[in-house]
Coordinates of C-alpha atoms and ligand atoms in Angstrom, one line a residue:
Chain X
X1 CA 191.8 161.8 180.1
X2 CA 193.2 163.4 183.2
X3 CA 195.4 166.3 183.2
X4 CA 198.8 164.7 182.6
X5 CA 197.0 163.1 180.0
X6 CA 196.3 165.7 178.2
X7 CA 199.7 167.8 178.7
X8 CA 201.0 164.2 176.7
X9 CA 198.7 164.5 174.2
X10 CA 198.8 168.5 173.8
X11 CA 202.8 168.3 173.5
X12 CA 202.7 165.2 171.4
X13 CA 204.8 165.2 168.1
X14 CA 202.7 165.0 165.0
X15 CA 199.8 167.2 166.3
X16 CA 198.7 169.9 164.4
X17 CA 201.0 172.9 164.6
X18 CA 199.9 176.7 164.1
X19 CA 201.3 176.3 160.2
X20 CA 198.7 174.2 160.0
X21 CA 195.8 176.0 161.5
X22 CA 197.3 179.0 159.0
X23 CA 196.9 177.2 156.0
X24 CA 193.5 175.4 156.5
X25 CA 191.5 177.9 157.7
X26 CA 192.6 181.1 155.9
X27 CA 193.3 182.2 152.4
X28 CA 195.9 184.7 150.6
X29 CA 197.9 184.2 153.2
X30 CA 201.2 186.4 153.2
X31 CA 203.7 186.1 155.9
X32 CA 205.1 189.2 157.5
X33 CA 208.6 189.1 159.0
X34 CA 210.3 190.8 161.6
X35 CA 210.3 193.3 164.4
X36 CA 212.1 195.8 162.8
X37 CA 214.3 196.0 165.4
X38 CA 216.5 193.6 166.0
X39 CA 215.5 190.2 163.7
X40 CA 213.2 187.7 162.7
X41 CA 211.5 185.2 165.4
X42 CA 211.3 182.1 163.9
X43 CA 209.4 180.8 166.5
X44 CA 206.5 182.6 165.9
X45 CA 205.0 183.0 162.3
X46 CA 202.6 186.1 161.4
X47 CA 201.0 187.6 158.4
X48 CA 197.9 188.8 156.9
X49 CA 195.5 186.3 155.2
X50 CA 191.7 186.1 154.5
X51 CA 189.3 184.5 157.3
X52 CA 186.4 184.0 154.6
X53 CA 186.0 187.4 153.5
X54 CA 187.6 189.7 156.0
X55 CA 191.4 190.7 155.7
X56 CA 192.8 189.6 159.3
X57 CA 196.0 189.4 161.1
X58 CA 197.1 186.0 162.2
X59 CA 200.1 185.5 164.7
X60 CA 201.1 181.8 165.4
X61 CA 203.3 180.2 167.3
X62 CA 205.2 177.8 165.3
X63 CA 206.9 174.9 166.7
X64 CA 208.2 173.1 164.0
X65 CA 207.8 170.1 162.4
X66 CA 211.0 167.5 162.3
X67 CA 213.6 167.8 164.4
X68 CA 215.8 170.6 162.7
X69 CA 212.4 172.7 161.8
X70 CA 212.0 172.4 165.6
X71 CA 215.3 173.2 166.6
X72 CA 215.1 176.2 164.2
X73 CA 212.2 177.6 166.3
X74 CA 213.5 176.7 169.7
X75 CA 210.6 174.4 169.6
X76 CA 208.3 177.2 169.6
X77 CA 209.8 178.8 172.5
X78 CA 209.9 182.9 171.4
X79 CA 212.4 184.9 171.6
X80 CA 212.0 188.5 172.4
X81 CA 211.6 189.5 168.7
X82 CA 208.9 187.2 168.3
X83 CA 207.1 188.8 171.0
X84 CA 208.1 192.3 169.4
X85 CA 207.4 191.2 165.6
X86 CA 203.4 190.1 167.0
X87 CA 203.5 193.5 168.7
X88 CA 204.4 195.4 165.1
X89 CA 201.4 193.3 163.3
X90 CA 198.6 194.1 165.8
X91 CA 199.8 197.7 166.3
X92 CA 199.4 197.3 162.0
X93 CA 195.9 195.6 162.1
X94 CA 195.0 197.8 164.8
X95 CA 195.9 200.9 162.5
X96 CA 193.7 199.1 159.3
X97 CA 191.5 198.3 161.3
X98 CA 192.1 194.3 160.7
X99 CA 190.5 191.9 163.8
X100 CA 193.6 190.0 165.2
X101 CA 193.8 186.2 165.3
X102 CA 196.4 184.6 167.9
X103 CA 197.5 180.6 167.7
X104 CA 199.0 179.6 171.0
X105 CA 201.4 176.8 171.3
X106 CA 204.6 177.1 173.8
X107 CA 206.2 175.7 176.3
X108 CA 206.8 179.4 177.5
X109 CA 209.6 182.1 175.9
X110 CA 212.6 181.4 175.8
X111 CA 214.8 180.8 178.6
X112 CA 218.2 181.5 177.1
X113 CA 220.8 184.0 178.1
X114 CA 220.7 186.3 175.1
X115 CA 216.8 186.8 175.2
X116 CA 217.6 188.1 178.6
X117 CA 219.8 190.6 177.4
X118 CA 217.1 191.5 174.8
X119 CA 214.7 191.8 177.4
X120 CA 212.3 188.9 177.6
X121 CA 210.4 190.2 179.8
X122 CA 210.5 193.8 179.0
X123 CA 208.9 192.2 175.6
X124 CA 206.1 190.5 176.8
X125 CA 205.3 192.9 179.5
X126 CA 204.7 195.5 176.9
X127 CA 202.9 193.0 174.8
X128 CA 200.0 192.6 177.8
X129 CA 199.8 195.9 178.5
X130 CA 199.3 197.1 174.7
X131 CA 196.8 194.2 174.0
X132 CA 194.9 195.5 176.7
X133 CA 194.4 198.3 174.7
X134 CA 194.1 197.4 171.3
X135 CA 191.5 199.2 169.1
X136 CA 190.7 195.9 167.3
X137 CA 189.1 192.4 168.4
X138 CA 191.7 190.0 169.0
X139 CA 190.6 186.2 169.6
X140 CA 193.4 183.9 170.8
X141 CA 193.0 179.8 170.0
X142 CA 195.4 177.7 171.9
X143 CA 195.7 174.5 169.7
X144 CA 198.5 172.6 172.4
X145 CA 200.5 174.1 175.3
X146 CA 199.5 177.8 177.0
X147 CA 203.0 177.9 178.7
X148 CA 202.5 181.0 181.2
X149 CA 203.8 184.6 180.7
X150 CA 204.9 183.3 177.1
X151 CA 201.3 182.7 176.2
X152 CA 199.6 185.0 177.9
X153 CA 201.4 187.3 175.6
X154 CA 199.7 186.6 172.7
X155 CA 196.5 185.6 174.7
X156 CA 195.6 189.2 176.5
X157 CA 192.6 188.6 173.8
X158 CA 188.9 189.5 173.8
X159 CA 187.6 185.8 173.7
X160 CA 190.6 182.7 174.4
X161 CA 189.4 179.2 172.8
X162 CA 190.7 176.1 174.0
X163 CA 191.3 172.9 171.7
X164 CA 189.4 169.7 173.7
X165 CA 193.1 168.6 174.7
X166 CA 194.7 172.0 175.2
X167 CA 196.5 173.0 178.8
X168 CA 197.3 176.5 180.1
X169 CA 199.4 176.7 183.0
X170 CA 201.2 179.5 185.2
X171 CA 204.1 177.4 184.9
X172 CA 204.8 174.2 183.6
X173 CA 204.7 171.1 185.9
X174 CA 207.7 169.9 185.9
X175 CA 208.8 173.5 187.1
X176 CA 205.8 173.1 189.7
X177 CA 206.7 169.8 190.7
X178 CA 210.5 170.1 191.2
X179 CA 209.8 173.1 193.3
X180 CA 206.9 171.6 195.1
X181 CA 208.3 168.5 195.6
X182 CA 211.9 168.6 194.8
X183 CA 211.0 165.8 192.7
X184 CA 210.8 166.2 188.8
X185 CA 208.8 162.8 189.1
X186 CA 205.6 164.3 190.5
X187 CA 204.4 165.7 187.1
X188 CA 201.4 164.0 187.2
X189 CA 200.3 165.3 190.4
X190 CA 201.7 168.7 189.8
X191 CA 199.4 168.7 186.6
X192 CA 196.2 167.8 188.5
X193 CA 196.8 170.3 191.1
X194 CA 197.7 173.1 189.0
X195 CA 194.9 172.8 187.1
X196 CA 195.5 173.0 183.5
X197 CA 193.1 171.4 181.5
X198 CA 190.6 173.2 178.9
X199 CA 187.7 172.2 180.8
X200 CA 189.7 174.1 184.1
X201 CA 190.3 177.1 181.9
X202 CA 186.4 177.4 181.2
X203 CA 185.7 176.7 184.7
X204 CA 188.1 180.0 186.0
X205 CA 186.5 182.4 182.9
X206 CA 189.9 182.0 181.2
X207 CA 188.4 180.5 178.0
X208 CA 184.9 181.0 176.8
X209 CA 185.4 178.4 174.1
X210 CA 186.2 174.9 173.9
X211 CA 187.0 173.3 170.2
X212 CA 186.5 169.8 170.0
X213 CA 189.0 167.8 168.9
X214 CA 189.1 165.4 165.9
X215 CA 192.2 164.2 164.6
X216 CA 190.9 162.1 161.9
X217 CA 189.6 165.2 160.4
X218 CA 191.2 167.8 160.5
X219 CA 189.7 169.7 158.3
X220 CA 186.4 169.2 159.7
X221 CA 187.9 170.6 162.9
X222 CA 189.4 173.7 161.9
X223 CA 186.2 174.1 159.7
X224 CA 184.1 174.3 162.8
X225 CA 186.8 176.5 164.6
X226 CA 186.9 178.8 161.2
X227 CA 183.0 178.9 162.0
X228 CA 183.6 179.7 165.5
X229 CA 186.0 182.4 164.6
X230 CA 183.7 184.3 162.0
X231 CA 181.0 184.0 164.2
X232 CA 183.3 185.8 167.2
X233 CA 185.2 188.1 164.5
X234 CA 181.3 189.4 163.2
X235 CA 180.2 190.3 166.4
X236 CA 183.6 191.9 168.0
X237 CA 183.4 193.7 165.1
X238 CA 179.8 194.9 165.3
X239 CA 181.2 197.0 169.1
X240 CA 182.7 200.6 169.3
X241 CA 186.7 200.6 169.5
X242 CA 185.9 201.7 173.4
X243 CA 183.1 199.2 174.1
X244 CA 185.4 196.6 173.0
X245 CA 188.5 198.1 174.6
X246 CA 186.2 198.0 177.7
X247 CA 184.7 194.5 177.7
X248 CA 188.4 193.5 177.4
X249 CA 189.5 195.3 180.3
X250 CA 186.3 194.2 182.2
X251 CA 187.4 190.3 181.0
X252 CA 190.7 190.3 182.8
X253 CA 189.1 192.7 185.8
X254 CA 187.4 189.6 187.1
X255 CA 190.7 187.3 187.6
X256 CA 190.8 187.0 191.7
X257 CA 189.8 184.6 194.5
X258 CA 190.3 186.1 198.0
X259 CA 188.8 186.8 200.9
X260 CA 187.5 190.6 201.5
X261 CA 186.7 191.8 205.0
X262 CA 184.3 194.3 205.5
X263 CA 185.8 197.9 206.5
Chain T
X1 CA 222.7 181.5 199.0
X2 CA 218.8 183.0 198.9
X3 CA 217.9 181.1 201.7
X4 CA 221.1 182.7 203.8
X5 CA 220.0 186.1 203.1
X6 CA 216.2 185.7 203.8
X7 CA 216.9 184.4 207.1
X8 CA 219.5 187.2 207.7
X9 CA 217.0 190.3 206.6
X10 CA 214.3 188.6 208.5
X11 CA 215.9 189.1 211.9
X12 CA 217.6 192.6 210.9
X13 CA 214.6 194.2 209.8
X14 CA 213.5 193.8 213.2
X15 CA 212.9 197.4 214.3
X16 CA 213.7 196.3 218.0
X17 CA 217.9 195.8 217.9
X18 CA 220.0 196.0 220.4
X19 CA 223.7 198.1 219.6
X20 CA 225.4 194.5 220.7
X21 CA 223.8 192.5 217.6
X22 CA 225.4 191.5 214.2
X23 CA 224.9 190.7 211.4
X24 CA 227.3 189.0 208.3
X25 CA 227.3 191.2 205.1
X26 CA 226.3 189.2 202.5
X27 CA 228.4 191.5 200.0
X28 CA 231.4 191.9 202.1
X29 CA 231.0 188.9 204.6
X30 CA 232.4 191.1 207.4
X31 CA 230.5 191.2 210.8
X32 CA 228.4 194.4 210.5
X33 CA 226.6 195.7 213.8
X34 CA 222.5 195.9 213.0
X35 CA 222.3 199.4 214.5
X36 CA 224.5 200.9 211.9
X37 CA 223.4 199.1 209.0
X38 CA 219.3 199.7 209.9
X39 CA 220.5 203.4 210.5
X40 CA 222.9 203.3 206.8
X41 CA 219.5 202.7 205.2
X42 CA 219.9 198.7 205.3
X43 CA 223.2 199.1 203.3
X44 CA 226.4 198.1 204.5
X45 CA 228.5 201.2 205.5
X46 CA 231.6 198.7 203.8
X47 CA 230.9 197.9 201.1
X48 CA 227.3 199.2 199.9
X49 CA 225.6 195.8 199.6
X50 CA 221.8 196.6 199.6
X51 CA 220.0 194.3 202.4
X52 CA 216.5 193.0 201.2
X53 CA 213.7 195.0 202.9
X54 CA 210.4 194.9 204.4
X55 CA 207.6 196.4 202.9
X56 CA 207.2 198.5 206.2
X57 CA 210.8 199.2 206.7
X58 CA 211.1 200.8 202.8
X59 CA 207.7 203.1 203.2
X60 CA 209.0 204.5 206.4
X61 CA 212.4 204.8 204.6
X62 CA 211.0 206.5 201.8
X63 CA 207.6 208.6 202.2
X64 CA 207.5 211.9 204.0
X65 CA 206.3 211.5 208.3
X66 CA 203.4 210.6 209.2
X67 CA 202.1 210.6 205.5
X68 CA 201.2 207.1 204.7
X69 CA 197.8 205.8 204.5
X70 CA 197.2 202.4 203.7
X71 CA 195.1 200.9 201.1
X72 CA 193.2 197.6 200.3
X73 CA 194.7 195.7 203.6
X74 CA 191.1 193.6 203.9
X75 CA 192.3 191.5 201.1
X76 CA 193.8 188.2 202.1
X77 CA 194.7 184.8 199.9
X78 CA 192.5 181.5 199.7
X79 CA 193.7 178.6 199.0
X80 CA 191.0 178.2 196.5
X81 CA 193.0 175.1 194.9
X82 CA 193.6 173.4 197.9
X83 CA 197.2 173.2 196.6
X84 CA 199.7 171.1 198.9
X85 CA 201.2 173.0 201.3
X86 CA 200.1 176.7 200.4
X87 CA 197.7 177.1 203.9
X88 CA 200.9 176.6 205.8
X89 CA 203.0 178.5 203.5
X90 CA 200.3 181.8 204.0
X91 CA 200.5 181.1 207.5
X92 CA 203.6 180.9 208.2
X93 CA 204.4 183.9 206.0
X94 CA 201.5 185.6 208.2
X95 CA 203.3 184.8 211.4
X96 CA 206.8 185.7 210.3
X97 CA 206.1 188.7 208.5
X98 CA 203.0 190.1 210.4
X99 CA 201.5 191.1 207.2
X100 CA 198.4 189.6 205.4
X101 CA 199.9 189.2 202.0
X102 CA 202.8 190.2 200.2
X103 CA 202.4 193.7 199.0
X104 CA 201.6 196.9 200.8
X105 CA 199.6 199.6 198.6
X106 CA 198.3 203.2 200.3
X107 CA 198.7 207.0 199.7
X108 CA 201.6 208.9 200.7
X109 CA 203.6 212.2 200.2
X110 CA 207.3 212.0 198.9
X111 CA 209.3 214.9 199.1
X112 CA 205.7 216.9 199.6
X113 CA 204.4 215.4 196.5
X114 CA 201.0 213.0 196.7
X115 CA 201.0 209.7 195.4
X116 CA 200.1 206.3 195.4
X117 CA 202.6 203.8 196.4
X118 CA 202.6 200.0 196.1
X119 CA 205.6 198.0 198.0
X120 CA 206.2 194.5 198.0
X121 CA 207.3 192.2 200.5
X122 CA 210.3 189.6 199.1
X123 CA 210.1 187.9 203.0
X124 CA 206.3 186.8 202.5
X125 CA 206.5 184.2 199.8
X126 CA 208.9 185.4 197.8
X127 CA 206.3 188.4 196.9
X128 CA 204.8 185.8 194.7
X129 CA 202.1 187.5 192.7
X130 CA 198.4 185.6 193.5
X131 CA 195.4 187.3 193.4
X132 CA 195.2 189.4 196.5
X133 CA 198.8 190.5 195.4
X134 CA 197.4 191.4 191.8
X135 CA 194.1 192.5 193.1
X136 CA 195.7 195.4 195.3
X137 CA 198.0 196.3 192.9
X138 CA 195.2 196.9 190.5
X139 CA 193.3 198.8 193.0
X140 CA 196.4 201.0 193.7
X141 CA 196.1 201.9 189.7
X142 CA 192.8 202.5 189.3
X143 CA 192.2 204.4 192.5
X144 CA 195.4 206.7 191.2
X145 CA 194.0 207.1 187.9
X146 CA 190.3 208.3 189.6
X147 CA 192.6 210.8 191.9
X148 CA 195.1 211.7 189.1
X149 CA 197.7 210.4 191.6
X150 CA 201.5 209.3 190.1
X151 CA 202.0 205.8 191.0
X152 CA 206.0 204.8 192.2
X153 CA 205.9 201.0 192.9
X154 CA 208.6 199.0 194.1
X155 CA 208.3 195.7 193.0
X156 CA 210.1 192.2 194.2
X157 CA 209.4 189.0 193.5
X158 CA 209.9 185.5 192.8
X159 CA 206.9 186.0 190.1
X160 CA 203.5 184.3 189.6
X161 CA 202.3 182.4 192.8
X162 CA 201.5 178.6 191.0
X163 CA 199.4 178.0 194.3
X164 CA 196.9 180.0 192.6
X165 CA 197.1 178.3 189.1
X166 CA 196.3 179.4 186.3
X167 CA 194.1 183.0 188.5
X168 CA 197.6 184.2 189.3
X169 CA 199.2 184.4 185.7
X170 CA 195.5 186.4 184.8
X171 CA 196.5 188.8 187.3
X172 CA 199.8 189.7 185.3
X173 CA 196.7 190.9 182.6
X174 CA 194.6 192.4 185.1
X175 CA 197.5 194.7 186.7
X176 CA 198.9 195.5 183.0
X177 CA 195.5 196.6 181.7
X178 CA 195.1 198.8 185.0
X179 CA 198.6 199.9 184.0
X180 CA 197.6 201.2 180.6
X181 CA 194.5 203.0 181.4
X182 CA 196.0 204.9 184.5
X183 CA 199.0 205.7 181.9
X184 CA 196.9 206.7 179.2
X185 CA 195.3 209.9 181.0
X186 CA 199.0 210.9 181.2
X187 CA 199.4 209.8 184.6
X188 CA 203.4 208.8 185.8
X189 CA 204.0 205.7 186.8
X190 CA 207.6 204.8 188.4
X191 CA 208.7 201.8 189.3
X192 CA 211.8 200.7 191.6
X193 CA 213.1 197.4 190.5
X194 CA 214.8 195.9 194.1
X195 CA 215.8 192.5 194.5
X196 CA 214.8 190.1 193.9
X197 CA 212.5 191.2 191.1
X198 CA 211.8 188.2 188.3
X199 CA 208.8 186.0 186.1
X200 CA 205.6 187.3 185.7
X201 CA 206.2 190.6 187.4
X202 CA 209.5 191.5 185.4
X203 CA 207.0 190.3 182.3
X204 CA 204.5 192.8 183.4
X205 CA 204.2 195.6 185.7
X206 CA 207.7 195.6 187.1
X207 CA 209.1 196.7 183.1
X208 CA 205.7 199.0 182.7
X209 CA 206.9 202.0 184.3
X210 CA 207.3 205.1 182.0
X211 CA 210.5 205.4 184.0
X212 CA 212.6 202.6 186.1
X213 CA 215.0 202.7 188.3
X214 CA 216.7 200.0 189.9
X215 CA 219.0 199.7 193.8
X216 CA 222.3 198.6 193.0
X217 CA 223.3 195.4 192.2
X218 CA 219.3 194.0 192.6
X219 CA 218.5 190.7 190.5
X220 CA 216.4 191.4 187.8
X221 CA 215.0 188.8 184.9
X222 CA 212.5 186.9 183.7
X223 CA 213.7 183.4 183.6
X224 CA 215.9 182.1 186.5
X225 CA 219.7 181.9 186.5
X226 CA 219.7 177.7 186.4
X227 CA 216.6 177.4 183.9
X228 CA 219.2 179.6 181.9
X229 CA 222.2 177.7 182.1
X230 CA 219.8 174.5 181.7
X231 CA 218.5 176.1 178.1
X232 CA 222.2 177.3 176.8
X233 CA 224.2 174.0 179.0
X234 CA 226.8 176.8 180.1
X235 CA 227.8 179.3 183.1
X236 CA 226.5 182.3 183.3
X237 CA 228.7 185.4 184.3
X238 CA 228.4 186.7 187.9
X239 CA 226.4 190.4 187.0
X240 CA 224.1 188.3 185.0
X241 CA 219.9 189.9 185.7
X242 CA 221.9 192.3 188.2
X243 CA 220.6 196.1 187.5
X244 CA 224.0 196.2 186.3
X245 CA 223.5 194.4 183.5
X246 CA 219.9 195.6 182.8
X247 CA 221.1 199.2 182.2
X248 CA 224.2 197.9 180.1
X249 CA 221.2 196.3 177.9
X250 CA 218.7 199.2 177.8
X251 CA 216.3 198.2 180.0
X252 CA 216.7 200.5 183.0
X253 CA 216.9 203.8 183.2
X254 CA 219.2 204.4 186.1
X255 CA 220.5 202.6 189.2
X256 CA 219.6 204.4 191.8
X257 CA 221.1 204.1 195.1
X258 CA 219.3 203.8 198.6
X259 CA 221.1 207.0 200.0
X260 CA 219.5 208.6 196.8
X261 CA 216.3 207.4 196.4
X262 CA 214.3 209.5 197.7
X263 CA 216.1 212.8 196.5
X264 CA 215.4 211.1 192.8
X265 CA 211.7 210.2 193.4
X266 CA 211.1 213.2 194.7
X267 CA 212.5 215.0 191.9
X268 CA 210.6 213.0 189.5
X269 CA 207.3 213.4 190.6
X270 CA 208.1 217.4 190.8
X271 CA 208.9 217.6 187.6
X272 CA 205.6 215.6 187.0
X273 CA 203.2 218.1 188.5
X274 CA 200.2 218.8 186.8
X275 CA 199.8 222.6 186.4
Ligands
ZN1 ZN1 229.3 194.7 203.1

């Protein structure tokens, strides 16, 4: 499959959503709503369940499943409360000491004129910058779309997994290609160029794990990613609060191609 | 409308004009002599309107004589993904600009006070953030954070550069975790939202400051006016993303304007002197 390919098959309708993920590979789950601020992101669905035998936060974005479900949840494009809510829960697991668990599936936030007034980006900004410093592992899975600033705000994590068919992208290529090329048409090659496959992602150091895909089985899939997880979860949990806090720090240090003269 | 006012600030931010040349005010659209307007600050004695600036212009503008030292200018962009068109767009940004990439970072004093200082440039790409762009920045922090230095950053841009792919949404990580651990040793970091300031660096460092200001009037958001009225299929309202409309919202602290800028940042960092 090439990258448009994949950006088909990672958006396609009928593919696992994070509800999904949620239910088969933890137990006891109880859902935790809102961001005590404003309201309650449907868009992205959050709780605390059992990942074999460890209490754990899981944060999911959630986009639906028929048409109004969807529409419900923007099509799992959050809105600033979303962003907030997650924020509340890992600030929570962080204080209980809970390892996080992040399912990434959006197009991006959401682009409408009352999450600007909410600040959209005031809400994810502060969403990188305190994952950057949570006192807790966090391990982010995206199952379908990684739609830029909208991911990355539930994806500032201590190890990022990539489902087989996953993409992540600094923008989405029909925004790339209409800029590029004035030509909403040139998805395809605005795919390949940007890059966006789960292969790409483990080539740049932006995922260190890739999930394969088996959609026959579900279950057998998210069994081996529950495997992956504990695996991850055991040994994050193993490090000091400042040794993790500083591998973290040391994972996103290392983002950068350029040219450096001597001086 | 962009386009208009690029080409415009391009040519006024020439340092070498001549009293006869003019210039149309993009505010006011009355003929405006470049003289006056470069020596108002690069705001129109009219009406107020806050030309765009260059990186250069602003630090001369707004640090103390003489007391600039610059930072990190061996870093300069690859075009790693050999992504259509971005060679020509670096070089011609190069050639027009006369700067390497599209944020300045150094030491300075304002209003006597040390600190370290990150400007970006909205006439090289957009200010697009890449990874030389990200890379300084995070240098900027860190290097503050081992001198106990405030940071004051003004930020513009037209957000994540996608030449860079997937790299240049990391570096919105990257600069925010540098943001964090320079904050948490109680350091103070102000930034000055200008405009245009908008995507990944309104969803990161631009909204990270633990106090920001904004010039009057600048555009600030995260998603872009037509994707808006796209989502919602309606017209926005004129002051939509202006600072305006930020601070109405809670998400400024105070417009400041040019004449007042660096009275206010000066003020700040005093009041943010270590004893
Ligand atoms: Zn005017």
């Amino acid at each position: 499959m090439n990258a448009y390919e994949k950006l088909k098959t990672a958006r396609q309708s009928g593919r696992p959503t994070s509800a999904a993920y949620i239910k088969q590979i933890f137990t006891d789950a109880i859902e935790l709503h809102g961001d005590r601020r404003y309201g309650d992101d449907p868009a992205i669905l959050s709780g605390i369940a059992y990942l074999g035998d460890t209490p754990v936060t899981y944060i999911g974005i959630e986009k639906g499943v028929d048409l109004q479900d969807r529409m419900k949840r923007h099509f799992g494009c959050p809105e600033p409360e979303g962003y907030r809510k997650a924020l509340r829960l890992m600030k929570q697991a962080e204080k209980f000491s809970r390892p996080v668990i992040c399912f990434v599936d959006t197009l991006g936030a959401y682009c409408g004129d009352e999450a600007e007034e909410r600040g959209q980006g005031q809400a994810i900004a502060e969403n990188i910058m305190e994952m950057s410093g949570l006192r807790t592992p966090v391990i982010s899975v995206v199952i379908g779309e990684g739609g830029s600033g909208g991911a990355l705000a539930l994806a500032t994590a201590d190890r990022v997994y990539m489902l087989e068919n996953a993409v992540y992208s600094v923008i989405s290529p029909e925004g790339c290609a209409s800029i590029i090329w004035k030509d909403s048409g040139m998805v395809e090659q605005a795919a390949e160029c940007l890059h966006i496959t789960a292969r790409d992602m483990q080539h740049f150091g932006v995922a260190e794990t890739i999930i394969k895909e088996d959609p026959k089985h579900f279950d057998k899939m998210c069994a081996a990613l529950k495997k992956q997880l504990e695996r991850d979860v055991d040994y994050l949990s193993s490090l000091s609060h400042d040794m993790l806090v500083d591998g973290r720090y040391k994972r996103f240090r290392k983002f950068g191609i350029y040219n450096e003269e001597e001086v | 409308m962009d386009n208009i006012l690029h080409k415009v600030k391009k040519k006024i931010d020439d340092v070498t004009v001549s009293p006869e040349e003019t210039v149309e005010c993009p505010g006011c659209k009355t003929t405006q002599q470049k003289l006056k307007v470069l020596k108002n600050n690069m705001v129109c004695p009219d009406c107020g309107h806050h030309f765009r600036m260059s990186a250069r212009t602003r630090i001369e503008f707004i640090t103390d004589k003489n007391s600039f030292k610059e930072l990190f200018d061996n870093l300069s962009s690859i075009d790693f993904l050999e992504f259509p068109k971005y060679k020509e767009k670096l070089e011609t940004a190069q050639k027009n600009t006369g700067e390497k990439e599209a944020v300045v970072c150094g030491t300075a004093r304002i209003g006597g006070i040390k600190c370290a200082l990150f400007v970006m440039d909205p006439r090289f790409i957009m200010a697009s953030m890449g990874s030389v762009v990200g890379e300084k920045i995070t240098r900027t922090f860190e290097y503050a954070e081992k001198k106990r230095l405030p940071v004051v950053g003004f930020t513009a841009s037209g957000g994540a550069r996608m030449q860079e792919g997937v790299t240049s949404l990391m570096q919105m990580a990257k600069v925010s975790a540098a943001v964090k651990k320079h904050s948490k040793d109680c350091n103070l970091y102000i930034t000055v939202l200008t405009d245009p300031t908008t995507g990944g660096v309104t969803a990161s460092f631009a909204m990270q400051g633990d106090i920001i200001l904004a010039e009057p009037k600048a555009l600030v958001g995260f998603a872009g006016r037509r994707v808006v009225e796209q989502t919602i299929g309606k017209k926005l309202p004129d002051d939509f993303q202006s600072a305006e409309f930020l601070l109405k919202h809670g998400f400024v602290d105070a417009i400041v304007p040019r004449s007042e800028m660096v009275k206010t940042l000066s003020t700040l960092l005093k009041m943010h002197v270590k004893g």
